[in-house]
Amino acid sequence: MKLHEYQAKGVFADAGIPTPDSELAETVEEVVAAADRIGYPVAVKAQVQVGGRGKAGGIELADDEDEARSAAESILGMDLKGYHVDRVLVEDAVDFTNELYVGVTMDRGEGKPVAMVSTRGGVDIEEVAAEDPDAIAREHVDPSFGLHPYQARRAVYDAGVEDAVARDVASVLTTLYQLWDGRDGADAEINPLMVTAADEVVAADAVFNVDEDALFRQPEMADMEEESASGDELERKADEYGFDYVRLDGNVGIIGNGAGLVMTTLDLVDHYGGAPANFLDVGGGAKAERVSNALDMVFSDPNVDSVVFNIFGGITRGDEVAKGINAALEGFDEIPDPVVVRLAGTNAEEGMEILNTDLVEVESTLEDAVQRAVELATEVEA
Ligand code: GDP
Ligand code: MN
């Protein structure tokens, strides 16, 4: 579960990490009022849970009321990488000399938490990790002892952080580790941690993802989830329908019954040169209502250009699934994206005969179905 930037900043600030003065706003007037209170210049930042908002036009700096107004007008209501922006964070714009990165996550390879520092902040840290892994200083942590003070200092020193702020950066890293550990974090990240001309450090961005399986013992985090879930229409829908759903950034919608089957379909879409738009497991028993809810999910994603439906009939027989798919598609006035179906297992033959080929394309192997869906998605793109 991901916190919004404003929520993560609240958690960080409460723990003593310096953050800019800020206020959440939902309308242009609220933005202007907030900016007035905070004082210009301000940064107006879209509150959606995706990285790279800066490059995508979701962050603007404003020096006066006119600029704040026009920033608010262009960001509020915009579509940012498929997310509707309904709130912005208005914050004191930091005048910085340097952008650092600090982060804590689980290093699965080592089986240990890892605390990281880099002087190459402000850009996508995954890119830095791929191009120049030595630019990120890493300290593995024994969770029963926590991050030792000498480790925090060594990470800061190894990263080459300037002396004037070294002590402060080590202290931010220590606090970030304590939050990650104490609040059941999955990833905690400040990118950028800005260095100001006065040699102070300020968390200009904040990421905090919580381990969902620990939410039962993190009531404060669970409350924030409710607040943040309202941001994404599709994830809220998935919750309502009771689906396991993960949104991805491609354009081939994927529906299957069983997590393994869906994962396999995802891999095959990638294998044939396509890009999956989502993971969606409808679970056992593909009754018409569940099928139609699943289709509603993928059709509502504006990024989807084609859909592949991969069903393995076990206890649920193929002919029943086929009836479900027909009934679901007949319920739509217009089918927004082409749907390719592959049925296998119990009564698959009967199912394929029942499927209404005016509404769907039918393929007898998974490979063919995936290739066809990738082809259809590419045609739409072109
Ligand atoms: P992200 O693109 O979604 O990771 O959003 P960030 O909050 O990291 O902002 C991206 C970039 O916008 C930063 O690296 C800065 O260059 C710039 N930026 C964000 N906040 C401020 C600010 O308060 N002052 C200034 N001058 N630049 C900012
Ligand atoms: Mn950032």
Coordinates of C-alpha atoms and ligand atoms in Angstrom, one line a residue:
M1 CA 0.0 0.0 0.0
K2 CA 1.4 3.4 -1.1
L3 CA 1.0 6.6 0.8
H4 CA 0.5 9.9 -1.1
E5 CA 3.4 12.3 -1.0
Y6 CA 1.5 14.6 1.5
Q7 CA 0.7 11.6 3.8
A8 CA 4.3 10.4 3.7
K9 CA 5.6 13.9 4.4
G10 CA 3.3 14.1 7.4
V11 CA 4.7 10.8 8.8
F12 CA 8.3 12.0 8.1
A13 CA 7.7 15.4 9.7
D14 CA 6.2 13.9 12.8
A15 CA 9.3 11.8 13.2
G16 CA 11.5 15.0 12.9
I17 CA 12.6 14.9 9.3
P18 CA 12.7 18.5 7.9
T19 CA 9.9 19.0 5.3
P20 CA 8.8 22.2 3.5
D21 CA 5.7 24.0 4.9
S22 CA 2.8 22.8 2.8
E23 CA -0.9 22.5 2.4
L24 CA -3.3 20.3 0.5
A25 CA -5.6 22.0 -2.0
E26 CA -8.5 20.8 -4.2
T27 CA -9.5 24.0 -6.1
V28 CA -7.7 26.9 -7.8
E29 CA -8.9 29.3 -5.0
E30 CA -7.6 26.9 -2.3
V31 CA -4.2 26.8 -4.1
V32 CA -4.0 30.6 -4.1
A33 CA -5.0 30.9 -0.5
A34 CA -2.5 28.3 0.5
A35 CA 0.3 30.0 -1.5
D36 CA -0.6 33.3 0.1
R37 CA -0.3 31.8 3.6
I38 CA 3.0 29.9 2.8
G39 CA 4.6 32.8 0.9
Y40 CA 6.0 32.8 -2.7
P41 CA 7.7 31.0 -4.4
V42 CA 5.7 27.8 -4.1
A43 CA 5.7 24.4 -5.8
V44 CA 2.3 23.0 -6.9
K45 CA 2.5 19.2 -7.0
A46 CA 0.0 16.7 -8.2
Q47 CA -0.9 14.1 -5.6
V48 CA -1.0 10.9 -7.5
Q49 CA 0.8 7.7 -6.7
V50 CA 3.2 7.6 -9.6
G51 CA 6.9 8.6 -9.9
G52 CA 8.2 11.1 -12.5
R53 CA 5.5 13.6 -11.9
G54 CA 7.9 16.4 -12.6
K55 CA 8.7 15.2 -16.2
A56 CA 5.0 14.5 -16.9
G57 CA 4.0 18.1 -16.1
G58 CA 2.5 17.4 -12.7
I59 CA 4.8 19.8 -10.8
E60 CA 5.1 23.6 -11.4
L61 CA 6.8 26.4 -9.5
A62 CA 5.0 29.7 -9.0
D63 CA 6.5 33.0 -8.1
D64 CA 3.3 35.0 -7.7
E65 CA -0.5 34.7 -7.7
D66 CA -0.9 34.6 -11.4
E67 CA 1.5 31.8 -11.8
A68 CA -0.1 29.9 -8.9
R69 CA -3.5 30.2 -10.5
S70 CA -2.3 29.0 -13.9
A71 CA -0.3 26.1 -12.3
A72 CA -3.4 25.1 -10.4
E73 CA -5.6 25.3 -13.5
S74 CA -3.2 23.1 -15.6
I75 CA -2.5 20.5 -12.9
L76 CA -5.9 20.1 -11.2
G77 CA -8.1 17.8 -13.3
M78 CA -5.2 16.7 -15.6
D79 CA -4.6 13.1 -16.5
L80 CA -1.2 12.1 -15.3
K81 CA -0.1 8.7 -16.6
G82 CA -3.7 7.5 -16.4
Y83 CA -4.4 9.0 -13.0
H84 CA -6.9 11.8 -12.5
V85 CA -5.4 14.6 -10.4
D86 CA -8.0 15.9 -7.9
R87 CA -5.6 17.3 -5.3
V88 CA -2.3 19.2 -5.2
L89 CA 0.2 19.9 -2.5
V90 CA 1.1 23.5 -2.4
E91 CA 4.5 23.9 -0.7
D92 CA 7.2 26.3 0.1
A93 CA 9.6 26.0 -2.9
V94 CA 13.0 25.0 -1.8
D95 CA 15.9 26.9 -3.2
F96 CA 18.5 24.1 -3.5
T97 CA 22.1 23.7 -4.3
N98 CA 22.1 19.9 -4.5
E99 CA 19.7 17.0 -4.7
L100 CA 20.4 13.8 -2.7
Y101 CA 18.7 10.4 -2.5
V102 CA 18.1 8.4 0.7
G103 CA 16.1 5.2 0.9
V104 CA 15.4 2.1 2.9
T105 CA 14.1 -1.2 1.4
M106 CA 14.4 -4.9 1.8
D107 CA 17.3 -6.4 -0.2
R108 CA 15.8 -9.8 -1.1
G109 CA 19.0 -11.1 -2.5
E110 CA 20.8 -10.5 0.8
G111 CA 17.8 -11.2 2.9
K112 CA 18.4 -8.0 4.9
P113 CA 17.1 -4.5 5.0
V114 CA 19.4 -2.0 3.2
A115 CA 19.8 1.7 3.8
M116 CA 21.0 3.8 0.8
V117 CA 22.4 7.2 0.2
S118 CA 23.4 8.8 -3.1
T119 CA 24.4 12.3 -4.3
R120 CA 22.6 11.6 -7.6
G121 CA 19.2 12.5 -6.3
G122 CA 16.4 14.2 -8.1
V123 CA 16.4 11.7 -11.0
D124 CA 15.0 8.2 -11.3
I125 CA 17.2 6.2 -8.9
E126 CA 16.6 2.9 -10.8
E127 CA 18.4 4.5 -13.7
V128 CA 21.3 5.4 -11.5
A129 CA 21.4 1.9 -10.1
A130 CA 21.5 0.4 -13.6
E131 CA 24.1 2.8 -15.1
D132 CA 26.4 3.5 -12.2
P133 CA 25.6 1.2 -9.2
D134 CA 28.7 2.6 -7.3
A135 CA 27.0 5.9 -7.1
I136 CA 24.7 4.5 -4.4
A137 CA 26.2 3.7 -1.0
R138 CA 24.6 0.8 0.7
E139 CA 24.6 -0.5 4.3
H140 CA 22.9 -3.8 5.1
V141 CA 21.2 -3.9 8.4
D142 CA 20.8 -6.6 11.0
P143 CA 17.2 -6.0 11.9
S144 CA 17.7 -7.1 15.5
F145 CA 20.2 -4.3 16.1
G146 CA 18.8 -1.7 13.6
L147 CA 21.0 0.8 11.7
H148 CA 24.0 1.5 13.8
P149 CA 25.1 5.2 14.0
Y150 CA 28.5 4.3 12.5
Q151 CA 26.7 2.6 9.5
A152 CA 24.6 5.7 8.8
R153 CA 27.8 7.9 8.9
R154 CA 29.7 5.4 6.7
A155 CA 26.9 5.4 4.1
V156 CA 26.9 9.2 4.0
Y157 CA 30.7 9.3 3.8
D158 CA 30.9 6.6 1.1
A159 CA 28.3 8.4 -1.0
G160 CA 30.5 11.5 -1.0
V161 CA 28.0 13.8 0.7
E162 CA 29.4 17.2 1.4
D163 CA 30.8 17.7 5.0
A164 CA 28.5 20.6 5.9
V165 CA 25.4 18.4 5.8
A166 CA 26.8 15.0 6.5
R167 CA 25.6 14.9 10.1
D168 CA 22.1 15.9 9.1
V169 CA 21.9 13.4 6.2
A170 CA 23.0 10.6 8.6
S171 CA 20.3 11.7 11.0
V172 CA 17.6 11.7 8.3
L173 CA 18.8 8.2 7.2
T174 CA 18.6 6.9 10.8
T175 CA 15.1 8.3 11.2
L176 CA 14.0 6.9 7.9
Y177 CA 15.2 3.4 8.9
Q178 CA 13.4 3.6 12.2
L179 CA 10.2 4.6 10.4
W180 CA 10.6 1.8 7.9
D181 CA 11.2 -0.7 10.7
G182 CA 8.6 0.6 13.2
R183 CA 5.8 1.2 10.7
D184 CA 6.2 -1.9 8.6
G185 CA 7.5 -0.1 5.6
A186 CA 8.1 -1.9 2.3
D187 CA 10.0 1.0 0.7
A188 CA 10.8 4.4 2.2
E189 CA 12.4 7.0 0.1
I190 CA 13.3 10.7 0.0
N191 CA 14.2 11.7 -3.6
P192 CA 15.2 14.4 -3.6
L193 CA 16.5 15.3 -0.2
M194 CA 17.5 18.9 -1.1
V195 CA 20.5 20.7 0.2
T196 CA 19.9 24.4 0.6
A197 CA 22.4 27.3 0.3
A198 CA 22.2 27.6 4.1
D199 CA 23.5 24.0 4.4
E200 CA 20.2 22.6 5.6
V201 CA 18.5 19.5 4.2
V202 CA 14.8 19.3 3.4
A203 CA 12.7 16.3 2.2
A204 CA 11.3 17.7 -1.1
D205 CA 9.6 14.4 -2.0
A206 CA 8.5 11.5 0.1
V207 CA 7.6 7.9 -0.6
F208 CA 6.4 5.4 2.0
N209 CA 4.9 2.1 1.0
V210 CA 3.5 -0.1 3.8
D211 CA 3.5 -3.9 3.9
E212 CA -0.2 -4.6 3.3
D213 CA 0.0 -7.8 5.5
A214 CA 1.0 -5.6 8.4
L215 CA -1.9 -3.2 8.2
F216 CA -3.7 -5.0 11.0
R217 CA -1.1 -3.7 13.5
Q218 CA -0.7 -0.3 11.8
P219 CA -4.1 1.3 12.3
E220 CA -2.8 4.8 11.6
M221 CA -1.5 3.6 8.2
A222 CA -4.7 1.7 7.5
D223 CA -6.7 4.9 8.0
M224 CA -4.4 6.6 5.5
E225 CA -5.1 3.9 3.0
E226 CA -8.8 4.7 3.0
E227 CA -8.0 8.2 2.3
S228 CA -5.6 7.5 -0.4
A229 CA -7.6 4.7 -2.1
S230 CA -10.2 7.2 -3.1
G231 CA -7.6 8.7 -5.5
D232 CA -7.7 5.9 -8.1
E233 CA -11.0 5.0 -9.6
L234 CA -9.9 1.6 -10.9
E235 CA -8.3 0.4 -7.7
R236 CA -11.4 1.5 -5.8
K237 CA -13.6 -0.5 -8.3
A238 CA -11.4 -3.6 -7.9
D239 CA -11.8 -3.4 -4.1
E240 CA -15.6 -3.2 -4.6
Y241 CA -15.7 -6.1 -6.9
G242 CA -13.4 -8.1 -4.7
F243 CA -10.8 -8.7 -7.4
D244 CA -7.0 -9.2 -7.1
Y245 CA -6.0 -6.4 -9.4
V246 CA -2.8 -4.6 -10.2
R247 CA -2.6 -1.8 -12.7
L248 CA 0.4 -1.9 -15.0
D249 CA 1.4 0.6 -17.7
G250 CA 0.8 -1.3 -21.0
N251 CA -2.2 -1.5 -23.2
V252 CA -3.2 -5.3 -23.3
G253 CA -5.9 -6.0 -20.7
I254 CA -5.6 -9.4 -19.1
I255 CA -8.3 -11.4 -17.4
G256 CA -7.9 -15.0 -16.1
N257 CA -9.0 -17.3 -13.4
G258 CA -6.2 -18.2 -11.0
A259 CA -3.1 -16.1 -10.2
G260 CA -0.7 -18.5 -11.9
L261 CA -2.7 -18.5 -15.1
V262 CA -2.8 -14.7 -15.1
M263 CA 1.0 -14.4 -14.4
T264 CA 1.6 -16.8 -17.3
T265 CA -0.6 -14.7 -19.6
L266 CA 1.3 -11.6 -18.5
D267 CA 4.7 -13.2 -19.3
L268 CA 3.4 -14.3 -22.7
V269 CA 2.1 -10.9 -23.6
D270 CA 5.6 -9.6 -22.8
H271 CA 7.2 -12.5 -24.7
Y272 CA 5.3 -11.6 -27.9
G273 CA 6.3 -7.9 -27.7
G274 CA 3.2 -6.5 -26.0
A275 CA 2.8 -4.6 -22.8
P276 CA 0.3 -5.8 -20.1
A277 CA -2.1 -3.2 -18.8
N278 CA -3.0 -5.1 -15.7
F279 CA -3.1 -8.2 -13.6
L280 CA -6.7 -9.3 -13.0
D281 CA -7.7 -12.6 -11.4
V282 CA -11.4 -13.3 -11.4
G283 CA -10.9 -16.3 -9.1
G284 CA -12.8 -19.5 -9.3
G285 CA -16.2 -19.7 -10.9
A286 CA -16.6 -17.3 -13.7
K287 CA -20.3 -16.4 -13.4
A288 CA -21.7 -13.8 -15.8
E289 CA -21.7 -11.1 -13.1
R290 CA -18.0 -11.6 -12.2
V291 CA -17.1 -11.8 -15.9
S292 CA -19.0 -8.6 -16.7
N293 CA -17.4 -6.8 -13.7
A294 CA -14.0 -7.9 -14.9
L295 CA -14.7 -6.6 -18.3
D296 CA -15.9 -3.4 -16.9
M297 CA -12.6 -3.0 -15.0
V298 CA -10.4 -3.4 -18.1
F299 CA -12.7 -1.4 -20.4
S300 CA -12.6 1.5 -17.9
D301 CA -8.8 1.7 -18.2
P302 CA -8.2 4.3 -21.0
N303 CA -4.8 2.7 -21.7
V304 CA -6.4 -0.6 -22.7
D305 CA -6.5 -1.3 -26.5
S306 CA -7.3 -5.0 -26.5
V307 CA -8.2 -7.7 -24.0
V308 CA -7.1 -11.3 -23.7
F309 CA -9.3 -13.6 -21.6
N310 CA -7.6 -16.8 -20.4
I311 CA -9.9 -19.3 -18.7
F312 CA -9.1 -22.8 -17.5
G313 CA -12.2 -24.8 -16.8
G314 CA -11.9 -27.0 -13.8
I315 CA -14.9 -27.2 -11.4
T316 CA -16.3 -24.3 -13.4
R317 CA -17.1 -25.8 -16.8
G318 CA -16.0 -24.1 -20.1
D319 CA -19.6 -24.0 -21.4
E320 CA -20.7 -22.1 -18.3
V321 CA -17.8 -19.6 -18.6
A322 CA -18.7 -19.1 -22.3
K323 CA -22.3 -18.3 -21.4
G324 CA -21.0 -15.9 -18.8
I325 CA -18.8 -14.1 -21.3
N326 CA -21.6 -13.9 -23.9
A327 CA -24.1 -12.6 -21.3
A328 CA -21.6 -10.0 -20.1
L329 CA -20.7 -8.8 -23.5
E330 CA -24.3 -8.6 -24.6
G331 CA -24.8 -6.2 -21.7
F332 CA -22.6 -3.6 -23.3
D333 CA -24.2 -1.3 -25.9
E334 CA -20.8 -1.1 -27.6
I335 CA -17.8 -3.2 -26.9
P336 CA -15.0 -0.6 -26.4
D337 CA -12.0 -2.9 -27.1
P338 CA -11.6 -6.2 -29.1
V339 CA -11.6 -9.3 -26.8
V340 CA -9.8 -12.5 -27.6
V341 CA -10.8 -15.6 -25.6
R342 CA -8.9 -18.9 -24.9
L343 CA -10.7 -21.6 -23.1
A344 CA -9.2 -24.8 -21.9
G345 CA -10.0 -27.7 -19.5
T346 CA -13.4 -29.2 -18.8
N347 CA -15.9 -28.7 -21.6
A348 CA -13.6 -26.3 -23.4
E349 CA -14.8 -27.6 -26.9
E350 CA -18.5 -27.0 -26.0
G351 CA -17.5 -23.6 -24.6
M352 CA -15.8 -22.5 -27.7
E353 CA -18.8 -23.4 -29.8
I354 CA -21.1 -21.4 -27.5
L355 CA -19.0 -18.2 -27.6
N356 CA -20.6 -15.6 -29.8
T357 CA -18.0 -14.8 -32.4
D358 CA -19.7 -11.5 -33.3
L359 CA -18.6 -10.3 -29.9
V360 CA -15.3 -12.0 -29.3
E361 CA -12.4 -13.7 -31.2
V362 CA -11.7 -17.3 -30.2
E363 CA -8.3 -18.9 -30.3
S364 CA -7.7 -22.5 -29.3
T365 CA -4.2 -22.1 -27.9
L366 CA -2.9 -19.6 -25.4
E367 CA 0.0 -18.6 -27.6
D368 CA -2.4 -17.8 -30.5
A369 CA -4.8 -15.8 -28.2
V370 CA -2.0 -13.7 -26.8
Q371 CA -0.4 -13.1 -30.1
R372 CA -3.7 -12.0 -31.5
A373 CA -4.4 -9.6 -28.6
V374 CA -0.9 -8.1 -29.0
E375 CA -1.5 -7.7 -32.7
L376 CA -4.9 -6.0 -32.1
A377 CA -3.4 -3.6 -29.5
T378 CA -0.6 -2.7 -31.9
E379 CA -3.1 -1.9 -34.7
V380 CA -4.9 0.5 -32.4
E381 CA -1.6 2.2 -31.4
A382 CA -0.6 2.7 -35.0
Ligands
GDP1 P1 8.6 13.2 -8.8 O1 9.0 13.7 -10.2 O2 7.2 12.6 -8.9 O3 9.6 12.3 -8.2 O4 8.5 14.5 -7.9 P2 9.6 15.3 -7.0 O5 8.9 15.8 -5.8 O6 10.8 14.4 -6.7 O7 10.0 16.5 -7.9 C1 10.7 16.4 -9.1 C2 11.6 17.5 -9.3 O8 10.9 18.8 -9.2 C3 12.7 17.7 -8.2 O9 13.8 16.9 -8.4 C4 13.0 19.2 -8.3 O10 14.0 19.4 -9.4 C5 11.7 19.8 -8.7 N1 11.1 20.3 -7.4 C6 10.2 19.7 -6.6 N2 9.9 20.4 -5.5 C7 10.6 21.6 -5.7 C8 10.8 22.7 -4.9 O11 10.2 22.9 -3.8 N3 11.6 23.7 -5.4 C9 12.3 23.5 -6.5 N4 13.1 24.5 -6.9 N5 12.2 22.5 -7.3 C10 11.3 21.5 -6.9
MN2 MN 10.9 12.3 -6.5

